[in-house]
CSV table of C-alpha atoms in Angstrom, one decimal:
chain,number,residue,atom,x,y,z
A,1,MET,CA,-17.7,20.9,19.9
A,2,GLN,CA,-15.9,21.0,16.5
A,3,ARG,CA,-12.3,20.7,17.1
A,4,VAL,CA,-9.8,23.1,15.9
A,5,GLU,CA,-7.5,22.0,13.5
A,6,ASN,CA,-3.9,21.6,14.6
A,7,GLN,CA,-1.0,23.3,12.7
A,8,GLN,CA,0.6,20.8,12.0
A,9,LYS,CA,6.6,-11.1,-7.1
A,10,PRO,CA,9.8,-9.9,-8.8
A,11,ILE,CA,10.1,-11.9,-12.2
A,12,CYS,CA,13.8,-13.3,-11.5
A,13,PHE,CA,13.7,-15.4,-8.0
A,14,ILE,CA,17.5,-15.9,-8.2
A,15,SER,CA,19.6,-14.4,-5.5
A,16,ASP,CA,22.1,-11.9,-6.1
A,17,LYS,CA,25.0,-14.3,-5.8
A,18,ARG,CA,23.4,-16.6,-8.4
A,19,LEU,CA,22.8,-13.6,-10.6
A,20,PHE,CA,26.4,-12.5,-10.3
A,21,ALA,CA,27.7,-16.4,-11.1
A,22,MET,CA,25.2,-16.2,-14.3
A,23,ALA,CA,26.5,-13.0,-15.2
A,24,LYS,CA,30.1,-14.4,-15.7
A,25,ALA,CA,28.8,-16.8,-18.0
A,26,LYS,CA,26.3,-14.6,-19.9
A,27,PRO,CA,26.1,-11.0,-21.2
A,28,ALA,CA,23.9,-8.8,-19.0
A,29,GLN,CA,20.3,-8.5,-20.5
A,30,GLU,CA,18.9,-4.9,-20.6
A,31,SER,CA,15.3,-6.2,-20.1
A,32,LEU,CA,14.1,-8.1,-17.2
A,33,LEU,CA,12.0,-10.3,-19.3
A,34,PRO,CA,13.4,-11.9,-22.6
A,35,GLN,CA,12.4,-10.6,-26.0
A,36,ILE,CA,11.9,-11.9,-29.1
A,37,GLN,CA,14.8,-11.4,-31.4
A,38,GLN,CA,14.4,-10.6,-35.1
A,39,LYS,CA,16.7,-12.9,-37.5
A,40,GLU,CA,18.3,-11.4,-40.5
A,41,LYS,CA,15.7,-11.2,-43.4
A,42,THR,CA,12.8,-12.3,-41.3
A,43,ALA,CA,10.4,-9.7,-39.8
A,44,LEU,CA,8.5,-10.0,-36.3
A,45,SER,CA,4.7,-11.2,-36.6
A,46,LYS,CA,2.4,-8.5,-35.2
A,47,LEU,CA,2.0,-11.0,-32.1
A,48,GLN,CA,5.6,-11.1,-31.9
A,49,GLN,CA,5.9,-7.6,-31.9
A,50,GLN,CA,3.0,-7.2,-29.4
A,51,PHE,CA,4.5,-9.8,-27.0
A,52,ASN,CA,7.9,-7.3,-27.1
A,53,SER,CA,6.0,-4.2,-26.4
A,54,LYS,CA,4.4,-6.0,-23.2
A,55,VAL,CA,7.6,-7.1,-22.0
A,56,LYS,CA,9.3,-3.5,-22.5
A,57,LYS,CA,6.1,-1.9,-20.6
A,58,ILE,CA,6.3,-4.7,-17.8
A,59,ASP,CA,10.2,-3.7,-17.4
A,60,LYS,CA,9.4,0.0,-17.3
A,61,LEU,CA,6.3,-0.3,-14.6
A,62,LYS,CA,8.4,-2.9,-12.5
A,63,ALA,CA,11.6,0.0,-12.5
A,64,ASP,CA,9.1,2.6,-11.9
A,65,LEU,CA,7.7,0.6,-8.7
A,66,ALA,CA,11.3,-0.5,-7.7
A,67,GLU,CA,12.1,3.4,-7.6
A,68,ARG,CA,9.2,4.1,-5.8
A,69,VAL,CA,9.9,1.6,-3.2
A,70,ARG,CA,13.4,2.7,-3.0
A,71,VAL,CA,12.3,6.4,-2.2
A,72,LEU,CA,9.9,5.4,0.1
A,73,ASP,CA,12.1,3.6,2.0
A,74,GLU,CA,14.8,6.5,2.2
A,75,ILE,CA,12.0,8.5,3.0
A,76,ARG,CA,10.7,6.2,6.1
A,77,ALA,CA,14.5,6.1,7.2
A,78,ARG,CA,15.0,10.1,7.1
A,79,VAL,CA,11.3,10.9,8.9
A,80,GLN,CA,12.6,8.4,11.7
A,81,GLN,CA,16.4,10.2,11.8
A,82,GLU,CA,15.4,13.6,11.4
A,83,ILE,CA,11.6,14.5,11.7
A,84,HIS,CA,10.6,12.1,14.6
A,85,PRO,CA,13.1,13.3,17.2
A,86,LEU,CA,11.7,16.8,16.5
A,87,VAL,CA,7.8,15.7,16.9
A,88,GLN,CA,8.9,14.4,20.1
A,89,GLU,CA,10.1,17.5,21.4
A,90,LEU,CA,7.0,19.0,19.8
A,91,VAL,CA,4.6,17.1,21.9
A,92,GLN,CA,6.3,17.7,24.9
A,93,LYS,CA,6.5,21.5,24.2
A,94,ARG,CA,2.5,21.2,23.6
A,95,VAL,CA,2.3,19.2,27.1
A,96,GLU,CA,3.7,22.1,28.5
A,97,TYR,CA,1.6,24.6,26.9
A,98,VAL,CA,-1.6,22.7,28.1
A,99,LYS,CA,-0.3,22.8,31.5
A,100,MET,CA,0.6,26.2,31.7
A,101,LEU,CA,-3.0,27.0,30.4
A,102,ASP,CA,-4.8,25.1,33.2
A,103,GLN,CA,-2.7,26.6,36.0
A,104,MET,CA,-3.9,30.4,34.5
A,105,CYS,CA,-7.5,29.0,34.1
A,106,GLY,CA,-7.7,28.4,37.8
A,107,LEU,CA,-6.4,32.1,38.5
A,108,GLY,CA,-9.7,34.7,39.4
A,109,PHE,CA,-8.5,37.0,36.9
A,110,PHE,CA,-10.4,35.6,34.0
A,111,ARG,CA,-14.0,36.5,33.2
A,112,LYS,CA,-16.3,33.4,32.7
A,113,LYS,CA,-16.3,33.8,29.1
A,114,GLU,CA,-12.5,33.9,28.8
A,115,LYS,CA,-12.7,30.7,31.2
A,116,GLU,CA,-15.0,29.0,28.8
A,117,LYS,CA,-12.8,29.6,25.7
A,118,LEU,CA,-9.6,28.4,28.1
A,119,GLY,CA,-11.3,25.2,28.6
A,120,TYR,CA,-12.2,24.8,25.1
A,121,LEU,CA,-8.6,25.4,24.1
A,122,ILE,CA,-7.6,22.9,26.5
A,123,GLU,CA,-9.9,20.2,25.7
A,124,ASP,CA,-9.1,20.8,22.2
A,125,LEU,CA,-5.2,20.4,22.6
A,126,SER,CA,-5.5,17.8,25.0
A,127,TYR,CA,-7.7,15.4,22.6
A,128,SER,CA,-5.1,16.1,20.1
A,129,LEU,CA,-2.0,15.1,22.2
A,130,ILE,CA,-3.6,11.9,23.1
A,131,HIS,CA,-5.8,10.8,20.1
A,132,ASN,CA,-2.6,11.6,17.6
A,133,PHE,CA,0.3,11.1,19.8
A,134,GLY,CA,-0.8,8.9,22.8
A,135,VAL,CA,-0.3,11.0,25.6
A,136,GLU,CA,-1.9,9.6,28.1
A,137,GLU,CA,-1.6,11.9,30.8
A,138,MET,CA,-3.6,14.4,29.0
A,139,LYS,CA,-6.8,12.4,29.6
A,140,ALA,CA,-7.0,14.1,32.9
A,141,TYR,CA,-6.6,17.8,31.6
A,142,PHE,CA,-9.5,16.6,28.7
A,143,ASP,CA,-11.6,15.6,31.2
A,144,LYS,CA,-11.5,18.0,33.6
A,145,TYR,CA,-12.9,20.6,30.6
A,146,ALA,CA,-14.8,18.5,28.6
A,147,ASP,CA,-18.4,17.4,28.9
A,148,ILE,CA,-17.9,13.7,28.8
A,149,THR,CA,-14.7,12.0,29.3
A,150,PHE,CA,-12.4,10.9,26.9
A,151,ASP,CA,-13.1,7.0,27.0
A,152,GLU,CA,-17.1,8.0,26.8
A,153,GLU,CA,-16.2,10.2,23.5
A,154,GLU,CA,-13.9,7.4,22.0
A,155,GLU,CA,-17.2,4.9,22.8
A,156,LEU,CA,-19.3,7.1,21.1
A,157,ALA,CA,-17.3,7.8,18.1
A,158,ASP,CA,-16.9,4.1,18.1
A,159,ALA,CA,-20.4,3.4,18.0
A,160,GLU,CA,-21.0,6.2,15.3
A,161,ALA,CA,-18.3,4.4,13.4
A,162,LYS,CA,-19.8,0.8,13.6
A,163,GLU,CA,-23.3,2.0,12.7
A,164,MET,CA,-21.8,3.7,9.5
A,165,THR,CA,-20.1,0.2,8.4
A,166,GLN,CA,-23.2,-1.6,8.9
A,167,SER,CA,-25.2,1.0,6.8
A,168,LEU,CA,-22.6,1.0,4.3
A,169,LEU,CA,-22.4,-2.8,3.9
A,170,LYS,CA,-26.6,-2.9,3.9
A,171,ASN,CA,-26.4,0.0,1.2
A,172,MET,CA,-23.8,-1.2,-1.3
A,173,LEU,CA,-23.0,-4.7,-0.7
A,174,GLY,CA,-26.9,-5.7,0.6
A,175,LEU,CA,-25.2,-7.5,3.2
A,176,ASP,CA,-26.8,-7.4,7.1
A,177,VAL,CA,-24.0,-7.7,9.9
A,178,ASP,CA,-24.8,-7.3,13.4
A,179,LEU,CA,-23.2,-4.5,15.2
A,180,LYS,CA,-21.2,-7.0,17.6
A,181,ASP,CA,-19.9,-8.7,14.5
A,182,LEU,CA,-18.0,-5.6,13.8
A,183,ASP,CA,-15.8,-6.0,17.0
A,184,ASP,CA,-14.6,-9.3,15.7
A,185,PHE,CA,-13.0,-8.7,12.0
A,186,GLY,CA,-12.6,-12.3,11.7
A,187,THR,CA,-16.0,-13.3,12.7
A,188,LEU,CA,-17.2,-10.6,10.1
A,189,GLN,CA,-15.1,-11.7,7.4
A,190,GLU,CA,-16.6,-15.1,7.5
A,191,LYS,CA,-19.9,-14.0,8.1
A,192,LEU,CA,-19.5,-11.6,4.6
A,193,GLU,CA,-17.8,-14.8,3.1
A,194,ARG,CA,-20.6,-16.8,3.6
A,195,GLN,CA,-23.4,-13.9,2.6
A,196,MET,CA,-21.5,-13.3,-0.8
A,197,ARG,CA,-21.1,-17.1,-1.7
A,198,ALA,CA,-24.7,-17.6,-1.1
A,199,GLU,CA,-25.6,-14.9,-3.1
A,200,GLN,CA,-23.4,-15.9,-5.8
A,201,GLU,CA,-24.8,-19.8,-5.6
A,202,HIS,CA,-28.2,-18.2,-5.9
A,203,ARG,CA,-27.2,-16.3,-9.0
A,204,GLU,CA,-25.8,-19.0,-10.6
A,205,ALA,CA,-29.1,-21.3,-9.7
A,206,GLN,CA,-30.9,-18.7,-11.4
A,207,ARG,CA,-28.8,-18.4,-14.6
A,208,ALA,CA,-28.9,-22.3,-14.8
A,209,THR,CA,-32.6,-22.2,-15.2
A,210,ARG,CA,-32.4,-19.9,-18.0
A,211,GLN,CA,-32.2,-21.4,-21.5
A,212,LYS,CA,-28.6,-20.7,-22.9
A,213,SER,CA,-28.4,-18.8,-26.4
A,214,LYS,CA,-26.0,-20.2,-29.0
A,215,ALA,CA,-23.9,-17.4,-28.4
A,216,GLN,CA,-24.0,-18.1,-24.8
A,217,LEU,CA,-22.8,-21.7,-25.6
A,218,ALA,CA,-20.5,-21.0,-28.2
A,219,LYS,CA,-18.6,-18.5,-25.1
A,220,GLU,CA,-18.7,-21.2,-22.7
A,221,ALA,CA,-17.3,-23.7,-25.0
A,222,LYS,CA,-14.4,-21.2,-26.1
A,223,ALA,CA,-13.8,-20.8,-22.7
A,224,LYS,CA,-13.4,-24.2,-22.0
A,225,ALA,CA,-11.2,-25.0,-24.8
A,226,GLU,CA,-8.9,-21.9,-23.4
A,227,LEU,CA,-8.3,-23.4,-20.3
A,228,GLN,CA,-7.6,-26.8,-21.6
A,229,ASN,CA,-5.1,-24.8,-23.6
A,230,ILE,CA,-3.4,-23.5,-20.5
A,231,SER,CA,-3.4,-26.6,-19.0
A,232,LYS,CA,-1.4,-28.3,-21.8
A,233,ALA,CA,0.8,-25.1,-21.9
A,234,THR,CA,1.5,-25.6,-18.3
A,235,ARG,CA,2.7,-28.8,-18.9
A,236,ARG,CA,4.9,-28.2,-21.9
A,237,LEU,CA,6.3,-24.9,-19.7
A,238,TYR,CA,6.7,-27.8,-16.7
A,239,THR,CA,8.6,-30.1,-19.0
A,240,ASP,CA,10.5,-27.7,-20.8
A,241,LEU,CA,12.0,-26.4,-17.5
A,242,VAL,CA,12.3,-29.8,-15.8
A,243,LYS,CA,14.6,-30.5,-18.7
A,244,LEU,CA,16.7,-27.4,-18.2
A,245,LEU,CA,16.7,-27.3,-14.5
A,246,HIS,CA,17.0,-31.1,-13.6
A,247,PRO,CA,19.9,-31.0,-10.9
A,248,ASP,CA,20.9,-34.7,-11.5
A,249,LYS,CA,23.2,-34.6,-14.1
A,250,GLU,CA,24.9,-31.5,-12.5
A,251,GLN,CA,28.4,-31.8,-11.9
A,252,ASP,CA,29.2,-28.4,-10.3
A,253,PRO,CA,28.0,-28.1,-6.4
A,254,ALA,CA,27.2,-24.8,-6.6
A,255,ALA,CA,25.1,-25.0,-10.0
A,256,LYS,CA,23.8,-28.2,-8.8
A,257,ALA,CA,22.4,-26.3,-5.5
A,258,TRP,CA,20.9,-23.5,-7.7
A,259,LYS,CA,19.1,-25.9,-9.8
A,260,GLU,CA,17.4,-27.9,-6.9
A,261,GLU,CA,16.0,-24.6,-5.4
A,262,ALA,CA,15.2,-23.5,-8.7
A,263,MET,CA,13.2,-27.1,-9.3
A,264,LYS,CA,11.2,-26.3,-5.9
A,265,GLN,CA,9.5,-23.5,-7.3
A,266,VAL,CA,8.9,-25.1,-10.4
A,267,THR,CA,7.6,-28.0,-9.0
A,268,THR,CA,5.1,-25.7,-6.4
A,269,ALA,CA,4.2,-23.7,-9.5
A,270,TYR,CA,3.1,-27.0,-11.5
A,271,ASN,CA,1.4,-28.4,-8.7
A,272,GLN,CA,-0.8,-25.6,-8.2
A,273,ASP,CA,-1.7,-25.4,-11.9
A,274,ASP,CA,0.0,-21.8,-11.9
A,275,PHE,CA,0.9,-21.2,-15.6
A,276,PHE,CA,1.7,-17.6,-14.9
A,277,GLU,CA,4.0,-18.5,-12.3
A,278,LEU,CA,5.8,-21.2,-14.8
A,279,LEU,CA,6.0,-18.5,-17.6
A,280,ARG,CA,7.6,-16.1,-15.0
A,281,LEU,CA,9.9,-18.6,-14.0
A,282,GLN,CA,10.6,-19.3,-17.6
A,283,MET,CA,11.5,-16.2,-18.3
A,284,ALA,CA,13.5,-15.7,-15.2
A,285,PHE,CA,16.1,-18.1,-16.8
A,286,MET,CA,15.7,-16.2,-20.2
A,287,HIS,CA,19.4,-16.8,-20.9
A,288,GLU,CA,18.5,-20.5,-21.6
A,289,GLN,CA,15.5,-19.8,-23.4
A,290,GLU,CA,16.2,-16.9,-26.1
A,291,LEU,CA,17.2,-19.3,-28.5
A,292,HIS,CA,13.9,-20.7,-28.9
A,293,LEU,CA,11.3,-17.9,-27.7
A,294,ASP,CA,10.8,-16.9,-31.5
A,295,ARG,CA,9.7,-20.4,-32.3
A,296,ILE,CA,6.7,-20.4,-29.8
A,297,PRO,CA,3.2,-21.3,-31.7
A,298,GLU,CA,1.2,-18.7,-32.4
A,299,GLU,CA,-1.7,-20.1,-29.8
A,300,GLN,CA,0.7,-20.6,-27.3
A,301,LEU,CA,2.1,-17.2,-27.7
A,302,LYS,CA,-1.5,-15.4,-27.3
A,303,TYR,CA,-1.5,-16.9,-23.9
A,304,TYR,CA,1.9,-14.9,-23.0
A,305,VAL,CA,0.3,-12.0,-24.3
A,306,LYS,CA,-2.8,-12.2,-22.7
A,307,LEU,CA,-1.1,-13.2,-19.4
A,308,LEU,CA,1.6,-10.2,-20.0
A,309,ASN,CA,-1.5,-7.6,-20.2
A,310,ASP,CA,-2.7,-9.3,-16.9
A,311,GLN,CA,0.5,-8.5,-15.3
A,312,ILE,CA,0.7,-5.2,-16.8
A,313,ARG,CA,-2.7,-4.4,-15.3
A,314,ASP,CA,-1.7,-5.3,-12.0
A,315,LEU,CA,1.4,-3.2,-12.0
A,316,GLN,CA,-0.7,-0.8,-12.9
A,317,GLU,CA,-2.8,-0.8,-10.1
A,318,GLU,CA,0.1,-1.4,-7.8
A,319,HIS,CA,1.5,1.7,-9.3
A,320,SER,CA,-1.6,3.5,-8.5
A,321,SER,CA,-1.9,2.7,-4.8
A,322,TYR,CA,1.5,4.4,-4.2
A,323,PHE,CA,-0.5,8.4,-5.7
A,324,TYR,CA,-4.1,6.9,-3.5
A,325,GLY,CA,-2.9,4.1,-0.7
A,326,PRO,CA,-1.6,5.1,2.8
A,327,ASP,CA,1.7,6.0,1.4
A,328,ALA,CA,0.4,8.9,-1.1
A,329,ARG,CA,0.6,11.4,1.5
A,330,LEU,CA,4.1,10.4,2.6
A,331,PHE,CA,5.5,10.8,-1.1
A,332,TYR,CA,3.7,13.6,-1.7
A,333,LYS,CA,5.1,15.4,1.4
A,334,PHE,CA,8.7,14.3,1.1
A,335,GLY,CA,9.2,12.5,-2.4
A,336,GLY,CA,11.0,13.6,-5.4
A,337,THR,CA,14.6,14.1,-6.5
A,338,PRO,CA,17.4,14.4,-4.3
A,339,LYS,CA,17.4,18.0,-4.2
A,340,GLN,CA,13.7,18.6,-3.6
A,341,MET,CA,13.4,15.9,-1.1
A,342,ASP,CA,15.9,17.6,1.0
A,343,ALA,CA,14.5,21.0,0.7
A,344,LYS,CA,11.0,19.2,1.7
A,345,PHE,CA,12.9,17.8,4.8
A,346,LEU,CA,14.6,20.9,5.1
A,347,ARG,CA,11.2,22.9,5.2
A,348,ALA,CA,9.3,20.5,7.7
A,349,LYS,CA,12.1,20.6,10.1
A,350,LYS,CA,11.5,24.7,9.7
A,351,GLU,CA,7.9,24.4,10.3
A,352,ILE,CA,8.4,22.2,13.5
A,353,GLN,CA,11.2,24.1,15.0
A,354,ALA,CA,9.2,27.5,14.4
A,355,GLU,CA,6.2,26.2,16.3
A,356,MET,CA,8.1,25.2,19.3
A,357,LYS,CA,9.6,28.2,19.2
A,358,GLN,CA,6.3,30.1,18.9
A,359,LEU,CA,5.1,28.1,21.7
A,360,GLN,CA,7.8,28.8,24.2
A,361,TYR,CA,7.2,32.3,23.6
A,362,ASP,CA,3.6,32.0,24.4
A,363,ILE,CA,4.3,30.1,27.4
A,364,THR,CA,6.5,32.6,28.7
A,365,ASP,CA,4.3,35.7,27.3
A,366,PHE,CA,1.1,34.1,28.8
A,367,LYS,CA,1.9,33.7,32.2
A,368,ASP,CA,1.0,37.4,32.5
A,369,PRO,CA,-2.7,37.3,32.4
A,370,LYS,CA,-3.2,40.2,30.4
A,371,PHE,CA,-1.4,38.9,27.3
A,372,LEU,CA,-3.4,35.6,27.7
A,373,ARG,CA,-6.7,37.9,28.1
A,374,GLU,CA,-5.6,39.5,24.7
A,375,TYR,CA,-5.0,36.5,23.0
A,376,LEU,CA,-8.5,35.3,24.1
A,377,LYS,CA,-10.3,38.1,22.4
A,378,ASP,CA,-9.2,36.9,18.6
A,379,LEU,CA,-9.8,33.3,19.6
A,380,LYS,CA,-13.1,31.8,18.1
A,381,PHE,CA,-14.4,28.1,18.9
């Protein structure tokens, strides 16, 4: 039976205290990342302009994401405080409604067709209360009127979902998995990774047997040179940061502790050969680096721009996830300006209160079998 729908990695790794201490020594920067400053009578190169443009875009994306996170945190807190208690009341009122319908269904007043409708209604409402709100006591009411028990229906639904997943993995990814593997995510993930590695190795082996063209060889040589240049840039960045942050010559205890912590991050990034992370750390200490940003060689600046483009893409994907991910519906329902949020929360609370009020009317009125009979006439399943 078809169920009735119910109505219902920051750039800067410096702590706040340390930022405050730094702010006293240096003026606050408008940008989270450093920009190349134009000197008198010297125009910025096209590449330097691109660098600054990417920095501005990253700052804007990060600011938007930070605001979205703040709004979502506020929404979750208000939902917990304002909506959740009302939903709990509504759930209890629905439970009371189901129990009333069950009592009325036992009366000899109703005809067979009317009792069938009541049974369908009780089954549907019970399923929703169990499935959506975890009201276990409703299982007895569902089992009383449904063709199979709730647990049996869940087992069937689970089996169908597994078969669909198996089919999707086969048709879309060409991966064969047993249904039993779907019960253990760790085993499934390991098996999928093993199959994908095997396919990747097979493809690479096929490519290796083909004769490479001059263009392919040139492309591979260029990629290898880029990796070597990035490795050199990593060492150069690491050396600059070590000179800047080495704590041994620091006299101030607080500054020394801060530099020791910063050096841990720099060393970790270097050991992982993470050029992008070192770049991020360098930018985090921009108050010391701005003096020579404009002297970065063009080749190194190209890699900076490339990495900034990668970060922009990652931030854009993260931004999109708020529109299509698990929080999208929550943000759409309650997000907006403070005034819009207040209006949306007020409307949501009024809708819940209106449903509770209607349920109470129905609970009272439907205790008269004649009123319930009239309601059942228009009820369609």
